[in-house]
């Protein structure tokens, strides 16, 4: 029996979650965002299970090429855009769309003759202040893209990205939508703004294309709501096993730094998973794990290869029992809260030591 950590992926949940997206945004096309190795779930596996999406969004050019080499024929958008002339030519060769967020990219496009025209998505910065043109530059860039010979550009799209969509009632969201409308209302093109949070909370953000990421993995983008409340199914369940059970006395401490002290005699289960597997070291005392359907609290610091949970004196746990760290019955959103991070980071950071199994 293996005692290494296992990430079990309920790949059928992808289909279900994609259907939820269609139900919520029936008039929009869906760009499934699968950057960062499919949010840690495996790029190609995710793409194949989301093959009904209208397009894929990735951050890195290698990811886009990898999808093409594997035979994926859907529209693919490079969310960070090309960096130089060579990358642009590569995108054209592989028929990959590019985000255009910088005037330098417009200049590169103007100075090259591509083998075939590409589709570009001009990005307006409506308040995120990360990638994107400010309004004045956006209009200039748009005119130059439109003026360009059709041998380099086939279609132009307009897009923007929310800064605070995970806070549902933040007035910034409304302001960003209004600003996007203001600067794109006269443009005859397809438009896109919504990430998962926009899709779930702001119908007016749906437009022609929605760009869900995290919800496709069954995870809620909101800190105070979990995926099940949106009828999403979690894809990833991270589990390991109890590798030892020991009795400790009142006043004994557990783990590095004596970070937790027993208030009474108790039994501790040592679980074969740690930050070397991607379980967050910052998970605090009391973070729940699931053994035999019951919750037990993490105690002491998470180590590289193991962590400890407090069983109490009255329990049925045995060495070899399966321990669920997040997923089925234990939302990763909840664990993220205990680890002072967001669920995105937890699923992205599962390391290569963990065995991935499809179910
Ligand atoms: C990551 C990303 C998304 C998806 O965001 P989620 O919160 O995971 O739904 C959409 N659009 C852009 C530009 C992104 O970078």
Short mmCIF file of C-alpha atoms and ligand atoms in Angstrom, two decimals:
data_model
loop_
_atom_site.label_atom_id
_atom_site.label_comp_id
_atom_site.label_asym_id
_atom_site.label_seq_id
_atom_site.Cartn_x
_atom_site.Cartn_y
_atom_site.Cartn_z
CA UNK A 1 0.00 0.00 0.00
CA UNK A 2 1.33 3.39 -0.96
CA UNK A 3 1.54 6.08 1.67
CA UNK A 4 2.12 8.97 -0.66
CA UNK A 5 -0.38 11.72 -1.17
CA UNK A 6 -2.89 11.29 -3.99
CA UNK A 7 -4.91 13.91 -5.84
CA UNK A 8 -8.03 12.20 -7.17
CA UNK A 9 -9.66 14.10 -10.00
CA UNK A 10 -13.35 13.64 -10.63
CA UNK A 11 -13.04 14.54 -14.30
CA UNK A 12 -16.78 14.13 -14.85
CA UNK A 13 -17.21 17.23 -12.71
CA UNK A 14 -15.65 19.36 -15.46
CA UNK A 15 -18.59 18.62 -17.76
CA UNK A 16 -21.04 19.38 -14.98
CA UNK A 17 -19.37 22.67 -14.10
CA UNK A 18 -19.19 23.70 -17.74
CA UNK A 19 -22.92 23.05 -18.04
CA UNK A 20 -23.47 25.29 -15.03
CA UNK A 21 -21.59 28.04 -16.83
CA UNK A 22 -23.77 27.58 -19.92
CA UNK A 23 -26.87 27.75 -17.76
CA UNK A 24 -25.73 30.95 -16.08
CA UNK A 25 -24.55 32.64 -19.27
CA UNK A 26 -26.66 31.09 -22.02
CA UNK A 27 -26.03 33.88 -24.52
CA UNK A 28 -22.28 34.02 -24.15
CA UNK A 29 -19.49 31.96 -25.63
CA UNK A 30 -17.24 30.31 -23.09
CA UNK A 31 -13.50 30.70 -22.90
CA UNK A 32 -12.34 28.13 -20.36
CA UNK A 33 -9.32 29.53 -18.54
CA UNK A 34 -6.82 26.73 -18.01
CA UNK A 35 -3.61 28.65 -17.28
CA UNK A 36 -1.07 27.45 -14.71
CA UNK A 37 -1.34 23.85 -15.82
CA UNK A 38 -5.11 23.91 -15.62
CA UNK A 39 -5.07 25.47 -12.14
CA UNK A 40 -2.81 22.60 -11.09
CA UNK A 41 -5.14 19.89 -12.44
CA UNK A 42 -3.09 19.04 -15.57
CA UNK A 43 -3.34 21.15 -18.72
CA UNK A 44 -4.19 18.53 -21.30
CA UNK A 45 -6.47 16.57 -19.01
CA UNK A 46 -8.45 19.70 -18.29
CA UNK A 47 -8.59 20.75 -21.95
CA UNK A 48 -9.85 17.34 -23.03
CA UNK A 49 -12.55 17.28 -20.39
CA UNK A 50 -13.60 20.81 -21.29
CA UNK A 51 -13.49 20.19 -25.03
CA UNK A 52 -17.04 21.58 -25.35
CA UNK A 53 -15.82 25.05 -24.40
CA UNK A 54 -15.69 27.56 -27.26
CA UNK A 55 -12.11 28.55 -26.50
CA UNK A 56 -9.26 28.14 -24.05
CA UNK A 57 -7.31 30.85 -22.25
CA UNK A 58 -3.72 30.26 -21.16
CA UNK A 59 -1.02 32.57 -19.81
CA UNK A 60 2.14 31.16 -21.39
CA UNK A 61 2.92 30.52 -25.03
CA UNK A 62 4.32 27.06 -24.20
CA UNK A 63 0.92 26.05 -22.84
CA UNK A 64 -0.82 27.21 -26.01
CA UNK A 65 1.61 25.34 -28.28
CA UNK A 66 1.37 22.25 -26.12
CA UNK A 67 -2.41 22.23 -26.61
CA UNK A 68 -2.06 22.59 -30.38
CA UNK A 69 0.58 19.83 -30.54
CA UNK A 70 -1.81 17.59 -28.65
CA UNK A 71 -4.39 18.19 -31.35
CA UNK A 72 -6.71 20.69 -29.68
CA UNK A 73 -8.40 22.71 -32.43
CA UNK A 74 -10.43 25.18 -30.37
CA UNK A 75 -9.67 28.87 -30.32
CA UNK A 76 -6.81 29.49 -27.88
CA UNK A 77 -6.05 32.91 -26.42
CA UNK A 78 -2.64 33.81 -25.03
CA UNK A 79 -3.71 36.00 -22.09
CA UNK A 80 -0.35 37.69 -21.61
CA UNK A 81 0.14 38.29 -25.31
CA UNK A 82 3.28 37.85 -27.39
CA UNK A 83 6.57 39.30 -26.15
CA UNK A 84 8.42 39.80 -29.44
CA UNK A 85 8.31 39.31 -33.18
CA UNK A 86 9.37 35.68 -32.99
CA UNK A 87 6.57 34.81 -30.56
CA UNK A 88 4.08 36.61 -32.78
CA UNK A 89 5.17 34.53 -35.76
CA UNK A 90 4.86 31.40 -33.67
CA UNK A 91 1.31 32.38 -32.67
CA UNK A 92 0.38 32.92 -36.31
CA UNK A 93 1.83 29.56 -37.30
CA UNK A 94 -0.18 27.75 -34.65
CA UNK A 95 -3.29 29.92 -35.09
CA UNK A 96 -3.27 31.17 -31.53
CA UNK A 97 -5.01 34.44 -30.55
CA UNK A 98 -3.09 37.11 -28.66
CA UNK A 99 -4.11 39.71 -26.12
CA UNK A 100 -2.78 43.14 -27.09
CA UNK A 101 -2.16 45.26 -24.02
CA UNK A 102 0.87 47.35 -24.98
CA UNK A 103 1.70 49.72 -27.84
CA UNK A 104 4.94 47.86 -28.49
CA UNK A 105 2.88 44.87 -29.56
CA UNK A 106 0.97 47.06 -32.01
CA UNK A 107 4.30 48.23 -33.46
CA UNK A 108 5.59 44.68 -33.80
CA UNK A 109 2.36 43.73 -35.60
CA UNK A 110 2.76 46.67 -37.97
CA UNK A 111 6.32 45.72 -38.81
CA UNK A 112 5.89 42.08 -39.73
CA UNK A 113 4.31 40.06 -42.53
CA UNK A 114 2.62 37.02 -41.04
CA UNK A 115 2.03 33.77 -42.91
CA UNK A 116 -1.63 33.99 -41.92
CA UNK A 117 -3.65 36.62 -40.06
CA UNK A 118 -4.30 36.23 -36.34
CA UNK A 119 -7.17 37.29 -34.10
CA UNK A 120 -6.29 39.81 -31.42
CA UNK A 121 -8.02 40.84 -28.19
CA UNK A 122 -7.32 44.46 -27.29
CA UNK A 123 -7.32 44.87 -23.54
CA UNK A 124 -8.64 47.98 -21.85
CA UNK A 125 -7.47 48.68 -18.31
CA UNK A 126 -10.66 49.64 -16.46
CA UNK A 127 -9.14 49.70 -12.99
CA UNK A 128 -7.12 46.55 -12.45
CA UNK A 129 -3.97 48.51 -13.32
CA UNK A 130 -2.12 45.40 -14.36
CA UNK A 131 -2.18 44.57 -18.07
CA UNK A 132 -4.16 46.77 -20.43
CA UNK A 133 -4.23 50.14 -22.21
CA UNK A 134 -5.51 53.23 -20.52
CA UNK A 135 -8.55 54.66 -22.36
CA UNK A 136 -6.72 57.16 -24.55
CA UNK A 137 -4.10 54.64 -25.60
CA UNK A 138 -6.78 52.02 -26.09
CA UNK A 139 -8.55 54.05 -28.73
CA UNK A 140 -5.28 54.78 -30.50
CA UNK A 141 -4.27 51.15 -30.41
CA UNK A 142 -7.69 50.08 -31.66
CA UNK A 143 -7.51 52.43 -34.64
CA UNK A 144 -4.04 51.18 -35.54
CA UNK A 145 -5.10 47.54 -35.23
CA UNK A 146 -8.13 48.19 -37.38
CA UNK A 147 -6.10 50.09 -39.97
CA UNK A 148 -3.65 47.26 -40.30
CA UNK A 149 -3.65 45.22 -43.46
CA UNK A 150 -5.96 42.25 -43.14
CA UNK A 151 -3.01 40.02 -43.95
CA UNK A 152 -1.86 40.33 -40.33
CA UNK A 153 -5.10 40.68 -38.38
CA UNK A 154 -8.35 38.87 -39.08
CA UNK A 155 -10.59 39.86 -36.14
CA UNK A 156 -10.31 42.28 -33.24
CA UNK A 157 -12.03 41.65 -29.91
CA UNK A 158 -12.24 43.98 -26.90
CA UNK A 159 -11.71 42.79 -23.34
CA UNK A 160 -11.08 43.90 -19.79
CA UNK A 161 -10.56 42.25 -16.41
CA UNK A 162 -12.11 42.86 -12.98
CA UNK A 163 -9.95 43.86 -10.03
CA UNK A 164 -12.39 43.21 -7.18
CA UNK A 165 -15.00 40.86 -8.56
CA UNK A 166 -14.48 38.49 -5.63
CA UNK A 167 -16.07 41.18 -3.44
CA UNK A 168 -19.61 41.08 -4.67
CA UNK A 169 -20.84 44.49 -3.71
CA UNK A 170 -17.69 46.45 -4.34
CA UNK A 171 -18.67 49.60 -6.29
CA UNK A 172 -15.44 49.25 -8.30
CA UNK A 173 -17.09 46.42 -10.27
CA UNK A 174 -19.90 48.63 -11.49
CA UNK A 175 -17.43 51.39 -12.34
CA UNK A 176 -15.31 49.00 -14.38
CA UNK A 177 -18.31 47.77 -16.38
CA UNK A 178 -19.45 51.34 -17.04
CA UNK A 179 -16.00 52.37 -18.13
CA UNK A 180 -15.69 49.38 -20.44
CA UNK A 181 -19.03 50.26 -22.06
CA UNK A 182 -18.05 53.88 -22.38
CA UNK A 183 -14.90 53.16 -24.33
CA UNK A 184 -16.07 50.20 -26.39
CA UNK A 185 -19.73 51.01 -27.15
CA UNK A 186 -18.93 52.29 -30.64
CA UNK A 187 -16.71 49.35 -31.53
CA UNK A 188 -18.22 46.69 -33.72
CA UNK A 189 -16.65 43.60 -32.21
CA UNK A 190 -17.14 40.83 -29.69
CA UNK A 191 -16.51 41.82 -26.08
CA UNK A 192 -15.44 40.05 -22.92
CA UNK A 193 -15.11 40.96 -19.28
CA UNK A 194 -16.37 38.30 -16.88
CA UNK A 195 -14.17 35.93 -14.90
CA UNK A 196 -15.90 33.41 -12.60
CA UNK A 197 -16.89 36.05 -10.06
CA UNK A 198 -18.34 38.34 -12.71
CA UNK A 199 -20.14 35.43 -14.28
CA UNK A 200 -21.71 34.37 -10.98
CA UNK A 201 -22.55 37.78 -9.56
CA UNK A 202 -22.94 40.30 -12.39
CA UNK A 203 -25.09 39.35 -15.31
CA UNK A 204 -24.34 42.62 -17.05
CA UNK A 205 -20.70 41.55 -17.29
CA UNK A 206 -21.41 38.47 -19.41
CA UNK A 207 -21.30 40.12 -22.89
CA UNK A 208 -20.20 37.99 -25.88
CA UNK A 209 -17.57 35.90 -24.12
CA UNK A 210 -17.31 34.80 -20.49
CA UNK A 211 -13.90 33.67 -19.20
CA UNK A 212 -14.47 31.34 -16.24
CA UNK A 213 -11.47 29.76 -14.56
CA UNK A 214 -11.75 28.66 -10.97
CA UNK A 215 -15.46 27.72 -11.09
CA UNK A 216 -14.78 25.10 -13.75
CA UNK A 217 -12.73 23.28 -11.13
CA UNK A 218 -15.74 23.40 -8.81
CA UNK A 219 -14.34 26.18 -6.67
CA UNK A 220 -16.06 29.41 -5.65
CA UNK A 221 -14.20 32.67 -6.33
CA UNK A 222 -15.79 34.26 -3.25
CA UNK A 223 -14.25 33.98 0.21
CA UNK A 224 -17.63 33.63 1.92
CA UNK A 225 -19.33 31.16 -0.42
CA UNK A 226 -18.36 27.67 -1.49
CA UNK A 227 -18.78 25.98 -4.84
CA UNK A 228 -21.69 23.78 -3.76
CA UNK A 229 -23.84 26.88 -3.27
CA UNK A 230 -23.53 27.47 -7.01
CA UNK A 231 -24.14 23.78 -7.74
CA UNK A 232 -20.52 23.29 -8.72
CA UNK A 233 -18.74 20.00 -8.11
CA UNK A 234 -15.15 20.00 -6.85
CA UNK A 235 -12.79 18.23 -9.22
CA UNK A 236 -9.78 17.69 -6.99
CA UNK A 237 -9.71 15.69 -3.76
CA UNK A 238 -6.33 15.66 -2.03
CA UNK A 239 -5.82 12.71 0.30
CA UNK A 240 -3.16 10.77 2.15
CA UNK A 241 -3.02 8.25 4.98
CA UNK A 242 -2.47 7.97 8.69
CA UNK A 243 1.11 6.73 9.07
CA UNK A 244 1.26 6.61 12.88
CA UNK A 245 -0.90 7.15 15.95
CA UNK A 246 0.64 8.07 19.26
CA UNK A 247 -0.53 8.99 22.73
CA UNK A 248 0.78 12.17 24.28
CA UNK A 249 0.31 13.61 27.76
CA UNK A 250 -1.24 16.82 28.99
CA UNK A 251 1.24 19.68 28.42
CA UNK A 252 3.16 17.91 25.63
CA UNK A 253 3.78 19.92 22.49
CA UNK A 254 3.51 18.73 18.89
CA UNK A 255 5.79 19.47 15.95
CA UNK A 256 8.45 22.07 15.17
CA UNK A 257 8.60 25.00 17.55
CA UNK A 258 6.13 23.45 19.98
CA UNK A 259 3.45 25.39 18.21
CA UNK A 260 0.62 23.48 19.88
CA UNK A 261 0.30 22.09 23.41
CA UNK A 262 -2.08 19.38 24.57
CA UNK A 263 -4.52 20.54 27.23
CA UNK A 264 -5.18 16.96 28.25
CA UNK A 265 -3.90 13.47 27.40
CA UNK A 266 -4.78 12.72 23.83
CA UNK A 267 -3.94 10.75 20.71
CA UNK A 268 -2.30 12.28 17.69
CA UNK A 269 -2.46 10.93 14.14
CA UNK A 270 0.55 11.60 11.94
CA UNK A 271 -0.60 12.04 8.33
CA UNK A 272 1.70 11.43 5.34
CA UNK A 273 1.42 14.79 3.64
CA UNK A 274 3.21 18.09 4.15
CA UNK A 275 4.26 21.27 2.45
CA UNK A 276 6.56 19.20 0.21
CA UNK A 277 3.33 17.95 -1.36
CA UNK A 278 1.77 21.38 -1.52
CA UNK A 279 -0.26 21.32 1.67
CA UNK A 280 0.05 24.90 2.97
CA UNK A 281 2.56 25.35 5.78
CA UNK A 282 0.56 28.32 6.94
CA UNK A 283 -2.48 26.21 7.79
CA UNK A 284 -3.31 27.15 11.37
CA UNK A 285 -4.12 25.00 14.38
CA UNK A 286 -7.67 23.76 13.99
CA UNK A 287 -7.67 23.46 10.20
CA UNK A 288 -9.96 20.47 9.59
CA UNK A 289 -9.05 17.19 7.91
CA UNK A 290 -11.52 14.40 7.18
CA UNK A 291 -10.98 10.82 8.40
CA UNK A 292 -13.79 8.32 8.02
CA UNK A 293 -16.21 11.15 7.36
CA UNK A 294 -15.35 12.94 10.61
CA UNK A 295 -13.45 16.18 11.03
CA UNK A 296 -10.29 16.36 13.12
CA UNK A 297 -8.21 19.47 13.75
CA UNK A 298 -4.65 20.02 12.58
CA UNK A 299 -2.29 20.62 15.48
CA UNK A 300 1.28 21.96 15.39
CA UNK A 301 3.21 23.16 12.39
CA UNK A 302 2.89 21.41 9.06
CA UNK A 303 6.21 19.65 8.25
CA UNK A 304 7.67 18.91 4.83
CA UNK A 305 6.41 15.31 4.71
CA UNK A 306 3.80 15.09 7.42
CA UNK A 307 1.31 16.88 9.58
CA UNK A 308 -0.44 15.99 12.84
CA UNK A 309 -4.09 15.99 13.83
CA UNK A 310 -5.67 15.65 17.25
CA UNK A 311 -7.88 12.57 17.51
CA UNK A 312 -8.81 12.83 21.20
CA UNK A 313 -9.04 9.65 23.26
CA UNK A 314 -12.32 8.41 21.87
CA UNK A 315 -11.98 7.60 18.15
CA UNK A 316 -11.89 4.73 15.66
CA UNK A 317 -9.02 5.96 13.53
CA UNK A 318 -6.37 3.39 12.62
CA UNK A 319 -2.99 3.50 10.94
CA UNK A 320 -3.57 3.28 7.17
CA UNK A 321 -6.87 5.15 7.23
CA UNK A 322 -7.49 7.57 4.41
CA UNK A 323 -7.26 11.25 5.28
CA UNK A 324 -8.89 13.88 3.07
CA UNK A 325 -7.14 17.24 3.16
CA UNK A 326 -9.57 18.96 0.80
CA UNK A 327 -12.11 18.11 -1.86
CA UNK A 328 -14.94 15.63 -1.40
CA UNK A 329 -16.76 16.67 1.80
CA UNK A 330 -14.18 19.29 2.74
CA UNK A 331 -14.19 22.38 0.50
CA UNK A 332 -10.77 23.69 -0.52
CA UNK A 333 -12.30 27.15 -0.03
CA UNK A 334 -12.57 26.38 3.68
CA UNK A 335 -8.96 25.18 3.92
CA UNK A 336 -7.78 28.31 2.11
CA UNK A 337 -9.43 30.44 4.79
CA UNK A 338 -7.53 28.55 7.52
CA UNK A 339 -4.27 28.97 5.56
CA UNK A 340 -4.75 32.71 4.91
CA UNK A 341 -4.73 32.28 1.17
CA UNK A 342 -7.16 31.63 -1.68
CA UNK A 343 -8.18 28.24 -3.05
CA UNK A 344 -6.59 29.11 -6.41
CA UNK A 345 -3.16 28.99 -4.78
CA UNK A 346 -3.79 25.70 -3.00
CA UNK A 347 -4.77 23.75 -6.13
CA UNK A 348 -2.00 25.39 -8.20
CA UNK A 349 0.67 24.43 -5.71
CA UNK A 350 0.17 20.68 -5.39
CA UNK A 351 3.65 19.37 -6.17
CA UNK A 352 4.89 16.70 -8.57
CA UNK A 353 5.43 14.30 -5.66
CA UNK A 354 1.67 13.85 -5.46
CA UNK A 355 0.21 11.12 -7.62
CA UNK A 356 -2.67 12.30 -9.83
CA UNK A 357 -5.43 9.78 -10.44
CA UNK A 358 -8.52 10.25 -12.59
CA UNK A 359 -11.80 8.92 -11.38
C1 LIG B 1 -7.29 34.01 -14.70
C2 LIG B 1 -8.13 34.84 -15.59
C3 LIG B 1 -9.51 34.58 -15.72
C4 LIG B 1 -10.24 33.54 -14.90
O1 LIG B 1 -10.38 33.98 -13.58
P1 LIG B 1 -11.18 33.11 -12.48
O2 LIG B 1 -11.25 33.99 -11.30
O3 LIG B 1 -10.35 31.90 -12.23
O4 LIG B 1 -12.49 32.77 -13.07
C5 LIG B 1 -10.20 35.34 -16.67
N1 LIG B 1 -9.59 36.29 -17.39
C6 LIG B 1 -8.27 36.58 -17.25
C7 LIG B 1 -7.67 37.65 -18.08
C8 LIG B 1 -7.50 35.87 -16.34
O5 LIG B 1 -6.21 36.16 -16.20
#
